Every structure is written in structure tokens, then in C-alpha cells.
mmCIF file of C-alpha atoms in Angstrom:
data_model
loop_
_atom_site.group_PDB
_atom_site.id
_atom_site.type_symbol
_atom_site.label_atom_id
_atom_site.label_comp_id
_atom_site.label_asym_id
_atom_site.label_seq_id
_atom_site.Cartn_x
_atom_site.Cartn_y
_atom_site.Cartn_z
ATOM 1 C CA UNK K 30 -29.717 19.709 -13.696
ATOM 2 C CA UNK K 31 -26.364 18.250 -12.416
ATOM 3 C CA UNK K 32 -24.004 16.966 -15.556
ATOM 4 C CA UNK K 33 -23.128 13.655 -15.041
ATOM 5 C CA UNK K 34 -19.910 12.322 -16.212
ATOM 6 C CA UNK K 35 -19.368 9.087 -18.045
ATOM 7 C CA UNK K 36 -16.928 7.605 -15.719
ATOM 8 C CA UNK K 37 -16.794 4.182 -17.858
ATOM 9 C CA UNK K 38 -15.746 5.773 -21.124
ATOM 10 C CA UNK K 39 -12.821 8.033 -19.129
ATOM 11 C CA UNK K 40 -11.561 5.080 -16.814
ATOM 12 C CA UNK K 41 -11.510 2.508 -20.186
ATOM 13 C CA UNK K 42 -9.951 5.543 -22.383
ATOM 14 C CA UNK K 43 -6.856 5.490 -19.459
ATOM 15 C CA UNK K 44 -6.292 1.758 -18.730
ATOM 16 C CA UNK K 45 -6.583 1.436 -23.112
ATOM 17 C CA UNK K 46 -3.466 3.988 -23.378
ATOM 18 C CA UNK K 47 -1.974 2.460 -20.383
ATOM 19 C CA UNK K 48 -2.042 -1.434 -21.846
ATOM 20 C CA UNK K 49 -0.462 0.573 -24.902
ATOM 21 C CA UNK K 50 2.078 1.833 -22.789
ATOM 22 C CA UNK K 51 1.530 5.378 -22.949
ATOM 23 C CA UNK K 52 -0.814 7.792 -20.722
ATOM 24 C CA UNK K 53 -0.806 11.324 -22.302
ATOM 25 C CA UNK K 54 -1.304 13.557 -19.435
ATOM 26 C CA UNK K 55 -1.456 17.297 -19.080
ATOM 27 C CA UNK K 56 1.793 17.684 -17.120
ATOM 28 C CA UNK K 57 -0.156 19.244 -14.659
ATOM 29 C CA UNK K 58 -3.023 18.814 -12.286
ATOM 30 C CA UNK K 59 -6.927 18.793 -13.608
ATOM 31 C CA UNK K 60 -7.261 21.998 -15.027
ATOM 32 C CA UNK K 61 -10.811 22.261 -14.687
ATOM 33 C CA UNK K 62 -12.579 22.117 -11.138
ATOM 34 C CA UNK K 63 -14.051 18.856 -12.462
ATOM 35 C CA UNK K 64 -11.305 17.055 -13.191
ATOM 36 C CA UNK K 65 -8.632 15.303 -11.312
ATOM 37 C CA UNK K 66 -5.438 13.118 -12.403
ATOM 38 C CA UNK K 67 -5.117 10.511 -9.865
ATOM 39 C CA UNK K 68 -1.673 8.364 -10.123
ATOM 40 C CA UNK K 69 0.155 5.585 -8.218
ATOM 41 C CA UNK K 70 0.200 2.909 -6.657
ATOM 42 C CA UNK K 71 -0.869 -0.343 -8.685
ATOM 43 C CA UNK K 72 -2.283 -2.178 -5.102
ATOM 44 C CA UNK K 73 -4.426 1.133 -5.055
ATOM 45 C CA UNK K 74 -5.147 1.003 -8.738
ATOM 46 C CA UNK K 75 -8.354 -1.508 -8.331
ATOM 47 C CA UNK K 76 -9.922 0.830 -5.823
ATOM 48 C CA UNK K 77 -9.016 4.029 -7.790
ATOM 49 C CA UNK K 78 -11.273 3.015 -11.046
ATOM 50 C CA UNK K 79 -13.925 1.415 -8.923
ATOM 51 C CA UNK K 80 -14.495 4.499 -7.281
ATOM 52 C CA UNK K 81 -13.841 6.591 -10.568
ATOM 53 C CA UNK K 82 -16.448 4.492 -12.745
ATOM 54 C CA UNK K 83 -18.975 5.409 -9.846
ATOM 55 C CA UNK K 84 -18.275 8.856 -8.533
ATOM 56 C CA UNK K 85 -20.613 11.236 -10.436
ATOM 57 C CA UNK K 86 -18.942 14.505 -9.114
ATOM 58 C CA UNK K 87 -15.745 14.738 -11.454
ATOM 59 C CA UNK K 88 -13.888 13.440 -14.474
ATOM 60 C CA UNK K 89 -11.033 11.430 -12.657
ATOM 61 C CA UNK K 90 -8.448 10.294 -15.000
ATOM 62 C CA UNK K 91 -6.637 6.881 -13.037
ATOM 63 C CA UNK K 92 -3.205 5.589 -13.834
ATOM 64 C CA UNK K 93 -0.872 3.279 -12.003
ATOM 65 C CA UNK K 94 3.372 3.283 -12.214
ATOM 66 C CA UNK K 95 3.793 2.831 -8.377
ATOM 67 C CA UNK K 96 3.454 4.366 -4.765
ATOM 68 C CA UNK K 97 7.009 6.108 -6.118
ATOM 69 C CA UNK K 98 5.521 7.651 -8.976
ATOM 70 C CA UNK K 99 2.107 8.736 -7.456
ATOM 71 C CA UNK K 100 4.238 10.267 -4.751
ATOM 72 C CA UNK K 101 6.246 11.950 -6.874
ATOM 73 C CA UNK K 102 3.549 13.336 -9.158
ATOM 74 C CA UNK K 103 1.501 15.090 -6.836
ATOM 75 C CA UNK K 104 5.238 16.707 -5.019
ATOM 76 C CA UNK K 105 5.808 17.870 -8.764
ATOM 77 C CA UNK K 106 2.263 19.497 -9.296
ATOM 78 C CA UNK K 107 1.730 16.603 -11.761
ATOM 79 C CA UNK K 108 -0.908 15.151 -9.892
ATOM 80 C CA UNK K 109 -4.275 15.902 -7.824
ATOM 81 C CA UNK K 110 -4.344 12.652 -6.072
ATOM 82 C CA UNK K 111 -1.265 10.115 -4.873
ATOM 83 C CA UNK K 112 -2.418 6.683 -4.516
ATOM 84 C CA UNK K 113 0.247 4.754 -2.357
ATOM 85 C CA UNK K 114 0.560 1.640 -0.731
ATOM 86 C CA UNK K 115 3.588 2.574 1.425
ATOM 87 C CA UNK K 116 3.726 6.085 3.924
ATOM 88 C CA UNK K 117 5.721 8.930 2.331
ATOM 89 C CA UNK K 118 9.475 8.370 3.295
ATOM 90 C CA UNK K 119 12.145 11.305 3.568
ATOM 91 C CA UNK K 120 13.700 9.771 -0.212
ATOM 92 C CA UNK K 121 10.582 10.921 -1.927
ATOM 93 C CA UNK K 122 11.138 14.572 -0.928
ATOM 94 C CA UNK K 123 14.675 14.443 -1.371
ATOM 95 C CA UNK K 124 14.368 12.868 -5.133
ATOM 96 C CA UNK K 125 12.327 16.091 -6.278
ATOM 97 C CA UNK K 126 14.629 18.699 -4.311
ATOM 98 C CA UNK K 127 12.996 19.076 -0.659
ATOM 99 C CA UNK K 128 14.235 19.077 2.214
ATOM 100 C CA UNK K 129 13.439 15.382 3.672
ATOM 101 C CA UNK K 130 14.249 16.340 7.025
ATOM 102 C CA UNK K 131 10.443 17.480 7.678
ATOM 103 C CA UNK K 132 9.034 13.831 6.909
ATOM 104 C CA UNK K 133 7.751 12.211 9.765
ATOM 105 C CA UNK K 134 8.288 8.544 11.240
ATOM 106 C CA UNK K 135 4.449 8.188 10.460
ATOM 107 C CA UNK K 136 4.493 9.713 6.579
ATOM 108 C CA UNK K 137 3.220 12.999 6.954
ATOM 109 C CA UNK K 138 5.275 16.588 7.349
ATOM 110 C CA UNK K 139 5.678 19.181 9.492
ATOM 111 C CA UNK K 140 5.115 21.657 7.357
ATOM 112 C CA UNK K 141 4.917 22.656 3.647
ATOM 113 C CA UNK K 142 7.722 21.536 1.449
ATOM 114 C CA UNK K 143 9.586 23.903 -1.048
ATOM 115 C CA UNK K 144 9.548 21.642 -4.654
ATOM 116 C CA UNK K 145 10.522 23.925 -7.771
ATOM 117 C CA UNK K 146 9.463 26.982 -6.554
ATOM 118 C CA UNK K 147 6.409 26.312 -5.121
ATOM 119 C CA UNK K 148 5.131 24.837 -1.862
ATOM 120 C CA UNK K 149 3.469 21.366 -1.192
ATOM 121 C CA UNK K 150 2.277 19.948 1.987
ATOM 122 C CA UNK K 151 1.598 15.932 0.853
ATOM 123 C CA UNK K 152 -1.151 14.994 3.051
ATOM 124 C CA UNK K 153 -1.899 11.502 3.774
ATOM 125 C CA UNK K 154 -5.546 9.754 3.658
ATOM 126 C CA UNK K 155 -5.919 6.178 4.604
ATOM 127 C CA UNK K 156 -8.609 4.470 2.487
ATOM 128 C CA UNK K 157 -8.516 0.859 2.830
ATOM 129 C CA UNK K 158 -6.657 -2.125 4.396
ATOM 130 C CA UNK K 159 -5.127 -4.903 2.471
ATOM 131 C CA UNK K 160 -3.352 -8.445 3.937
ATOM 132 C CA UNK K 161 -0.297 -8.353 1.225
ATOM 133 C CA UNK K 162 -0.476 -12.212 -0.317
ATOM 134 C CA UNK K 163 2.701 -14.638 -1.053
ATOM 135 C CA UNK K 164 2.174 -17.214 -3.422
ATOM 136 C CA UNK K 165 3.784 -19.739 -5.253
ATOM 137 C CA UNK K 166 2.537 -22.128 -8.644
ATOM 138 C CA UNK K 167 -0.270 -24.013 -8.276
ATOM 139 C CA UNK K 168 2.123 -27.323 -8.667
ATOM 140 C CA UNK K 169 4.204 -26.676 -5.525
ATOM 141 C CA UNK K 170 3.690 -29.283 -3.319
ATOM 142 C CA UNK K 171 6.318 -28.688 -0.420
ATOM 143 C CA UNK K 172 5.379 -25.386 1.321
ATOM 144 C CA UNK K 173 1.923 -24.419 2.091
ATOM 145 C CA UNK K 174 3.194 -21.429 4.782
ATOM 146 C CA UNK K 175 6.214 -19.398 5.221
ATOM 147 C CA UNK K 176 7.722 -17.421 8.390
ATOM 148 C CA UNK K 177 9.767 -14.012 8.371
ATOM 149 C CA UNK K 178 13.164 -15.949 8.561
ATOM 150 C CA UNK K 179 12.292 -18.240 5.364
ATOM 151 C CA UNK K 180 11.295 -15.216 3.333
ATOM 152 C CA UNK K 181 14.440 -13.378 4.233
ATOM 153 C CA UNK K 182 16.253 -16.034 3.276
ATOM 154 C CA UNK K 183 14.379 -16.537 0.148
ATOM 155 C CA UNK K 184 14.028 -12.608 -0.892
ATOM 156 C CA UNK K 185 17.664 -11.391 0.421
ATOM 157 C CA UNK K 186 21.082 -11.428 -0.957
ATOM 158 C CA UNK K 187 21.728 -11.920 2.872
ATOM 159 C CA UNK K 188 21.391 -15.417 2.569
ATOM 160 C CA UNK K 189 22.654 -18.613 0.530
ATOM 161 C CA UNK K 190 19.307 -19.775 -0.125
ATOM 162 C CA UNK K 191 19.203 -20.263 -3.738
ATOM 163 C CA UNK K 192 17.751 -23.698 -4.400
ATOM 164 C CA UNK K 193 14.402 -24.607 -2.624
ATOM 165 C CA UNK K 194 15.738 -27.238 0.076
ATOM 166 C CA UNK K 195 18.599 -24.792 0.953
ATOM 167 C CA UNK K 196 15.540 -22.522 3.000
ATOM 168 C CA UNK K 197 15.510 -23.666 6.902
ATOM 169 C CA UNK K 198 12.913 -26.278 7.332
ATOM 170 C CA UNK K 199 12.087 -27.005 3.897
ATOM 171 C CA UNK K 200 14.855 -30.148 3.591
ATOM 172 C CA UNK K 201 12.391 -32.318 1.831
ATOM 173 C CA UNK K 202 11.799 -29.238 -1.196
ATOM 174 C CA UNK K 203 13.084 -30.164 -4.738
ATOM 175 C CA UNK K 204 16.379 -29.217 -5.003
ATOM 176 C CA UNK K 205 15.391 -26.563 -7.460
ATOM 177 C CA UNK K 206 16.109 -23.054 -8.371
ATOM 178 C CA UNK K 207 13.761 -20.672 -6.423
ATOM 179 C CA UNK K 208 12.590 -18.290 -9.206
ATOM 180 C CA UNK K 209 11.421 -14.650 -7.755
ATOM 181 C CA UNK K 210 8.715 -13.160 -9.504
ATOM 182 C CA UNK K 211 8.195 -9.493 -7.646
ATOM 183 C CA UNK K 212 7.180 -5.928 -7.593
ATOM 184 C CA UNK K 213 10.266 -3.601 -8.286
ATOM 185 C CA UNK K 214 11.781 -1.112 -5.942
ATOM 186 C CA UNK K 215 9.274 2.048 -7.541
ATOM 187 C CA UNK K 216 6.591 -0.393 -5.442
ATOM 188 C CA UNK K 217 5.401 0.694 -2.212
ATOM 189 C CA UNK K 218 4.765 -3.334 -2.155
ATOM 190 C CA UNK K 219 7.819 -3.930 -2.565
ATOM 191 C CA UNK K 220 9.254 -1.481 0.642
ATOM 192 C CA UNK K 221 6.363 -2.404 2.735
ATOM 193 C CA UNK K 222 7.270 -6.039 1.961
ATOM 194 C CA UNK K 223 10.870 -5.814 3.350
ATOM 195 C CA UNK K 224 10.585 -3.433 5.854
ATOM 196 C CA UNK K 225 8.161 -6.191 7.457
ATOM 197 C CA UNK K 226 10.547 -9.158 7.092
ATOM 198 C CA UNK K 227 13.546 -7.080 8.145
ATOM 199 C CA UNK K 228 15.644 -6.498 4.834
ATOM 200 C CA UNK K 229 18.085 -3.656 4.860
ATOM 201 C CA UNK K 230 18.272 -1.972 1.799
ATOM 202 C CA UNK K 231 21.876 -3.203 1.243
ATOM 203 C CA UNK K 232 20.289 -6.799 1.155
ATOM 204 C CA UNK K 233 17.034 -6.584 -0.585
ATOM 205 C CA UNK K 234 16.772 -8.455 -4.201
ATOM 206 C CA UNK K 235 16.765 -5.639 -6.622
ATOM 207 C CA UNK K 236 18.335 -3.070 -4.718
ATOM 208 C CA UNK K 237 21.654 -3.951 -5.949
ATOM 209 C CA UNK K 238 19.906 -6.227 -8.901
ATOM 210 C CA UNK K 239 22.004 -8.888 -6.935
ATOM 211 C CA UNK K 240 25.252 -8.446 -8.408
ATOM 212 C CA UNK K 241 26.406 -11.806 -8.266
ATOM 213 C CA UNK K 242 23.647 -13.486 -9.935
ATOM 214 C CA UNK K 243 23.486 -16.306 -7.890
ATOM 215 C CA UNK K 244 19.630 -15.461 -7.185
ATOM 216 C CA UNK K 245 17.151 -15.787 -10.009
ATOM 217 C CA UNK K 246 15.057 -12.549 -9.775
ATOM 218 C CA UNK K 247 13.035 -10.877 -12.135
ATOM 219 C CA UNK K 248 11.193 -7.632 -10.625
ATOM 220 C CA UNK K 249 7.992 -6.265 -12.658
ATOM 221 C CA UNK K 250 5.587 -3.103 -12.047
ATOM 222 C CA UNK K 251 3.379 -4.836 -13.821
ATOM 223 C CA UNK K 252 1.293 -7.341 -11.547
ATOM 224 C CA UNK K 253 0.208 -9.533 -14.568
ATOM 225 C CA UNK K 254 3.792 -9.916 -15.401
ATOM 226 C CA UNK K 255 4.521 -11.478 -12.011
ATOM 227 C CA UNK K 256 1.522 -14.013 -11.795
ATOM 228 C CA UNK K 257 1.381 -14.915 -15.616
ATOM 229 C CA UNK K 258 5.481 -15.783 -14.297
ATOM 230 C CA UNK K 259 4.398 -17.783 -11.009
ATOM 231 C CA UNK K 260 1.259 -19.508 -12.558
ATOM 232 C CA UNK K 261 3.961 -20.978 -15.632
ATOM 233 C CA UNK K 262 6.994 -22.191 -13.313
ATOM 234 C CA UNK K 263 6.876 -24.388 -10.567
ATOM 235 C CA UNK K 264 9.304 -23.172 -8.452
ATOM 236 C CA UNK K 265 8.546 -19.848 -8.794
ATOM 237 C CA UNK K 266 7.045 -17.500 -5.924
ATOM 238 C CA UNK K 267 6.523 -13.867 -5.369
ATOM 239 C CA UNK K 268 3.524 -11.549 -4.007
ATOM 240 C CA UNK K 269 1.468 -9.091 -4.822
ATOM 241 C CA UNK K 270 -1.911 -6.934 -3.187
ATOM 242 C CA UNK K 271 -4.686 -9.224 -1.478
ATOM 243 C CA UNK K 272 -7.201 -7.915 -4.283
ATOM 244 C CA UNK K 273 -5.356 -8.935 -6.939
ATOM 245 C CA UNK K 274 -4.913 -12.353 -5.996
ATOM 246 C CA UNK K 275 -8.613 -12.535 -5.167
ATOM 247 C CA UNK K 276 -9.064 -11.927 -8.995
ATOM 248 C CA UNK K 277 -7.091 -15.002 -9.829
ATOM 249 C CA UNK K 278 -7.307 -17.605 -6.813
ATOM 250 C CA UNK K 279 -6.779 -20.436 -9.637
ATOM 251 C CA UNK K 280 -4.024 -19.158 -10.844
ATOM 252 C CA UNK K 281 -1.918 -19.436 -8.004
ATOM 253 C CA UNK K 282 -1.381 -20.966 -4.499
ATOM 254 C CA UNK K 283 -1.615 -18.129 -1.657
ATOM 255 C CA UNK K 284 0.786 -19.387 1.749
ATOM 256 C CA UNK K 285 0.174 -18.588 5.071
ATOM 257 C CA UNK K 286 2.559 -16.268 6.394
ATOM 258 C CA UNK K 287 3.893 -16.008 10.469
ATOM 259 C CA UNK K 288 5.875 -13.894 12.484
ATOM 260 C CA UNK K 289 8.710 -15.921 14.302
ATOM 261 C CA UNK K 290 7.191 -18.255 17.065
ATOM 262 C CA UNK K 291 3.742 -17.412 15.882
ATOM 263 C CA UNK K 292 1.062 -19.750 14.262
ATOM 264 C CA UNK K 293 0.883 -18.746 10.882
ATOM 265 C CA UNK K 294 -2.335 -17.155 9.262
ATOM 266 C CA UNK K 295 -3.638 -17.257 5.885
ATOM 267 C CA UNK K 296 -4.348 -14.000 3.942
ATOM 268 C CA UNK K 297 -8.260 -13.151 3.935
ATOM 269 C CA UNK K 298 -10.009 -9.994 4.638
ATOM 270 C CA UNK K 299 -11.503 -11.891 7.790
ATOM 271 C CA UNK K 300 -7.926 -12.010 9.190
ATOM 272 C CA UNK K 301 -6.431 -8.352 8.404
ATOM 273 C CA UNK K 302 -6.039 -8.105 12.654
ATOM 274 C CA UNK K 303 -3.755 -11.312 12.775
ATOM 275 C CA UNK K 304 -2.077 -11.643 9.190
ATOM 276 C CA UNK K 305 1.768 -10.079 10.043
ATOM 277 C CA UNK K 306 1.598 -8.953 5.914
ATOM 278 C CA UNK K 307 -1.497 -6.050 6.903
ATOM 279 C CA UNK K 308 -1.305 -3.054 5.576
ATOM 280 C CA UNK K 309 -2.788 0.501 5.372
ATOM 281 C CA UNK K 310 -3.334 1.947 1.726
ATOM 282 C CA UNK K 311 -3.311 5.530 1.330
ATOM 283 C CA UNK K 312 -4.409 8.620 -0.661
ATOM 284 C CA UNK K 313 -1.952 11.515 -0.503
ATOM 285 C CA UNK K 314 -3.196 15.070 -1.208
ATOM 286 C CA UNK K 315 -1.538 18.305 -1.412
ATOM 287 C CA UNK K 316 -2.856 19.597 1.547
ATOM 288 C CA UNK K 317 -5.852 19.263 3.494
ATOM 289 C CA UNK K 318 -8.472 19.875 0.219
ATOM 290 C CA UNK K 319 -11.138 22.774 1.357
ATOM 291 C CA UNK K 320 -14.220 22.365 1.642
ATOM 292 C CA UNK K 321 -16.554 22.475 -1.153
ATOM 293 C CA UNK K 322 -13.214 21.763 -3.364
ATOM 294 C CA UNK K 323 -13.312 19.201 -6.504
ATOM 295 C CA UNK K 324 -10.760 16.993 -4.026
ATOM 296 C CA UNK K 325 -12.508 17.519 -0.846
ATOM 297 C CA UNK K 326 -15.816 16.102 -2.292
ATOM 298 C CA UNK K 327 -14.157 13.361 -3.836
ATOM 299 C CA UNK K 328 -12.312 12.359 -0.677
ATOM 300 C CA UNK K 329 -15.568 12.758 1.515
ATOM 301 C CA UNK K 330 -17.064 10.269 -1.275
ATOM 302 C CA UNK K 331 -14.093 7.514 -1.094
ATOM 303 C CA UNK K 332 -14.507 8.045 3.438
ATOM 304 C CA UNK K 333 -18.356 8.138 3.239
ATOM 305 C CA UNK K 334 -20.294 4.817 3.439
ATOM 306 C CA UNK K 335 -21.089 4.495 -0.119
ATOM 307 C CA UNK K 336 -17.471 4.859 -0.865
ATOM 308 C CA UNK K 337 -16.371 1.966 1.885
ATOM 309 C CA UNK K 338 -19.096 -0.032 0.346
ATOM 310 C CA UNK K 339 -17.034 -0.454 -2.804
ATOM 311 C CA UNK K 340 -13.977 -1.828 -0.755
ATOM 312 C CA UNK K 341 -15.140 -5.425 -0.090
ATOM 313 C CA UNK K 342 -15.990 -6.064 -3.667
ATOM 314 C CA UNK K 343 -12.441 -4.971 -4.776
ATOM 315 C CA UNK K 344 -10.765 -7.572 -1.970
ATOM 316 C CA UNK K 345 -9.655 -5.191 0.526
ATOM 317 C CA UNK K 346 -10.923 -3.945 3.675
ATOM 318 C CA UNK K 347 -13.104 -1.082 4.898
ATOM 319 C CA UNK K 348 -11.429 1.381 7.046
ATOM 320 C CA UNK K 349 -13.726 1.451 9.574
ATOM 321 C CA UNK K 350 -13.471 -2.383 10.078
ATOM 322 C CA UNK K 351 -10.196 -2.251 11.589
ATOM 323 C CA UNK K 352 -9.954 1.766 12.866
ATOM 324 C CA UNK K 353 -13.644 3.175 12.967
ATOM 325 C CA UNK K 354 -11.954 6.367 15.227
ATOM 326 C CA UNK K 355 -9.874 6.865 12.592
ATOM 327 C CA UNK K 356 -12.014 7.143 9.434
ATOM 328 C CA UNK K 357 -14.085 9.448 11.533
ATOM 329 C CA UNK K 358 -11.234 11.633 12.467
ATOM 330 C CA UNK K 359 -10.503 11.663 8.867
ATOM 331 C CA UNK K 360 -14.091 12.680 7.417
ATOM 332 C CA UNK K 361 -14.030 15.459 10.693
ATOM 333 C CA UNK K 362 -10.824 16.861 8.686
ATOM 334 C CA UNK K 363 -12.277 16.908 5.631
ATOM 335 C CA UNK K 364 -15.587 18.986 7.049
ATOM 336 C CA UNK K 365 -18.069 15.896 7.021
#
């Protein structure tokens, strides 16, 4: 008879020692074929314990701290599984001692990566889609959708745009502080956010924790941090993963975002082709996982139909609803 794990008891044991604070973990990946430490990414995090609480084939023990830290983890041997919402960047293997020149434009390697003796080829698995959601207090009255150019102005030191009415084409706004509620920098969020509205890292809030205070910006890992902020102060705004707003909808206000010169488009799952805030989510591995392997099952599970089936329900979006060729290219590397 097949041993059947009680996913609910190991998932709620986790997210109990996380709301403490503290996650003990072994320092080291699962030591037993049927478990796996899975780390990262707090857009991810949703998806990772719905698909923990149902998988039957392992003891997966979920944590979030950011695409950063998942990333990290698994490059350290800390980890089985990376959940990130950003591609692996050339930083991530130079923070831990690699050499970064073997990361790819498209996040993956060229080859494995020397990282305290040993070698580690991070792998990457798309999983899911999300539309990344701006939104402001439920009391804001003046701005219903935003372009590129407002939110650089808004979410750069680049720009004087402190007060609300000082943002092109918002003259008739409250002249009113504009309070930032936001993911910090350890957030793939928070680099997929900028790299779409075109910040530099010389001009993104929090980079240099804008040094001349003019901007009122208080970054957060913690996603409940930044909406219990937004939902309590008018002018605030920030943003955070599609699924996560989809848990809260009367919280907060979501705004329709557009490129420049484009209608804008308001962030549903029914729009992840034409919302300019889409995004990939990802699943990095050490590796392609063999077959037969603890990982490889799991993976096949999170690809296969059942696993998809879970995506919806979370608020994000199957893979195969926006790159069918793809999720089947990725089950073909995984054996099935």
C-alpha cells in the first residue's frame, strides 16, 4: 500500500513557524527521497502549498522570503526547489561565488556552475502565468488607470513626482503625498516590475532607499504588510501578484495599466495576452531531475493536467493557456 502523506499538517506546521518568523530548516536539501524543501518567491508561494496540500508523492516543506532567496537556496544546496517570479540574472550567481558570465539573456546557463565546491546547473521550469496588479485605496477617486510614464514617475527617484497632481495627466489629483507601499528589492516582483516600466537600477525606489527622502516609500516582503498599508491610506498605491489581490478585491482598487499610446487593460486572467504587467512564474531545479526522481515526479505532477487544474483557483493562469508548445516541451524534458 502506498503511504500517503498528510500534506495539511506539514504545509500549516511551515506557514505557523513562518507567521512566527522563524522556519527551522535542515540547511540542506530533503534528506530523504520523500522529502523536498521548496523556497522563494512569495507570488509563487500560493501555488507552492496548493500543490503541496494535494500532492500525495512527497513531504514538501514550502516557505517564501523572495525569488532572491529561493534562488539562492537551491545555488547553495539549501534547497530542492526555487520558486521565482523573475528569470535567474547573472547577480544571483555572482552573490554565492559563480561565475555569472554563463547566465543567459533568457535565465538559464550554459553549463554547470561551480558554488562552494560543488557544481549546480539551476534549471528553469515555467509553471504558471500571472498579470502583476497595481492598486491604490479603495477611497481614491482620481485615477482609475495608469501608463508606463506615470508609474516611472511615481516609482523612480528619476522624477519630481512626489505629490499626486505633480504625475503627468493627473492635474485634478489631491495635492497629496503619494505613499508607496511595495515589494523590496529581494522580490522578483519588484525587478520584473521595473524592468517593465524602464527603471535603471540607479533610479528605482529602494535601490538607493532614496537618499533624499523626498519620496515616501516603505518596501515590505511581506504582501500583507503592503495591502493592510494601501487599504488604511488614501493616497497610498503599490502592487503585488494577480492572486493575491484576487484574495482581497475589497480591500483595494486594482488600475488598469498601458503601454505608451496603448489603450489600457485591466488585470484579469482573461487578459494575460494584452495586460503589459504579464508575467511567467517559474520553478528552478538543480538540473534537469531524472526520471523516476522525488523532483521529477513532483514536477511532472505541477506540468500534468491535474496540477494546471489547481492554477485557476489560486488566480493565475495555466501554462498551456498562453504557450501549450511549451508546457509540452517541458513535460517531454521531464520524460512524460
Amino acid at each position: 500500500m502506498r503511504m500517503r502523506w498528510n500534506k495539511k499538517l506539514t504545509v500549516v506546521a511551515v506557514f505557523g513557524l513562518l507567521i512566527a518568523g522563524t522556519l527551522v530548516m535542515s540547511g540542506c536539501t530533503g534528506s530523504d527521497d520523500n522529502q523536498l524543501n521548496q523556497t522563494g518567491s512569495s507570488t509563487v508561494l500560493p501555488l507552492a502549498k496548493a500543490w503541496a496540500e494535494e500532492y500525495d508523492g512527497a513531504q514538501i516543506s514550502v516557505s517564501g522570503g523572495g525569488s532572491s532567496h529561493g534562488i539562492s537556496a537551491l545555488l547553495k544546496g539549501e534547497a530542492d526547489l526555487a520558486d521565482a517570479s523573475r528569470q535567474l540574472k547573472p547577480e544571483d550567481i555572482e552573490k554565492v561565488g559563480g561565475d555569472p558570465s554563463k547566465v543567459t539573456d533568457n535565465g538559464t546557463v550554459t553549463g554547470p556552475i561551480k558554488v562552494n565546491g560543488r557544481e549546480v546547473e539551476p534549471t528553469k521550469w515555467v509553471v504558471a502565468h500571472d498579470v502583476l496588479t497595481v492598486v491604490v485605496n479603495n477611497q481614491n477617486d482620481w485615477v482609475d488607470e495608469l501608463n508606463y510614464t506615470q508609474l516611472y514617475h511615481i516609482f523612480t527617484t528619476d522624477d519630481t513626482s512626489i505629490y499626486w497632481d505633480d504625475v503627468s495627466g493627473l492635474d485634478d489629483a489631491p495635492h497629496k503625498k503619494i505613499r508607496i507601499y511595495a515589494p523590496d528589492e529581494a522580490s522578483g516582483t519588484y525587478d520584473y516590475f521595473f524592468e517593465s516600466i524602464g527603471g535603471l537600477d540607479n533610479s528605482r525606489l529602494g535601490h538607493d532607499v532614496d537618499k533624499d527622502g523626498k519620496k515616501d516609500y516603505h518596501p515590505s516582503a511581506d504582501d500583507n504588510v503592503i495591502l493592510d498599508a494601501i487599504k488604511n491610506n488614501e493616497y497610498a498605491i503599490g502592487y503585488f501578484g494577480y492572486a493575491y489581490y484576487k484574495q482581497n478585491t475589497e480591500k483595494v482598487n486594482a488600475l488598469s495599466i498601458a503601454e505608451e499610446d496603448e489603450e489600457a487593460v485591466p488585470p484579469t486572467t482573461e487578459n494575460v495576452a494584452d495586460y503589459p504587467l504579464s508575467r511567467p512564474l517559474h520553478i528552478y531545479t538543480d538540473g534537469v531531475p531524472e526520471e523516476g526522481s522525488t523532483i521529477n515526479d513532483y514536477l511532472r505532477y505541477v506540468l500534468s493536467e491535474e496540477g494546471q487544474s489547481i492554477v485557476p483557483g489560486v488566480g493565475y493562469i495555466k501554462v498551456g493557456d498562453v504557450s501549450p508548445g511549451l508546457l509540452q516541451h517541458q513535460l517531454d524534458r521531464l520524460g512524460g
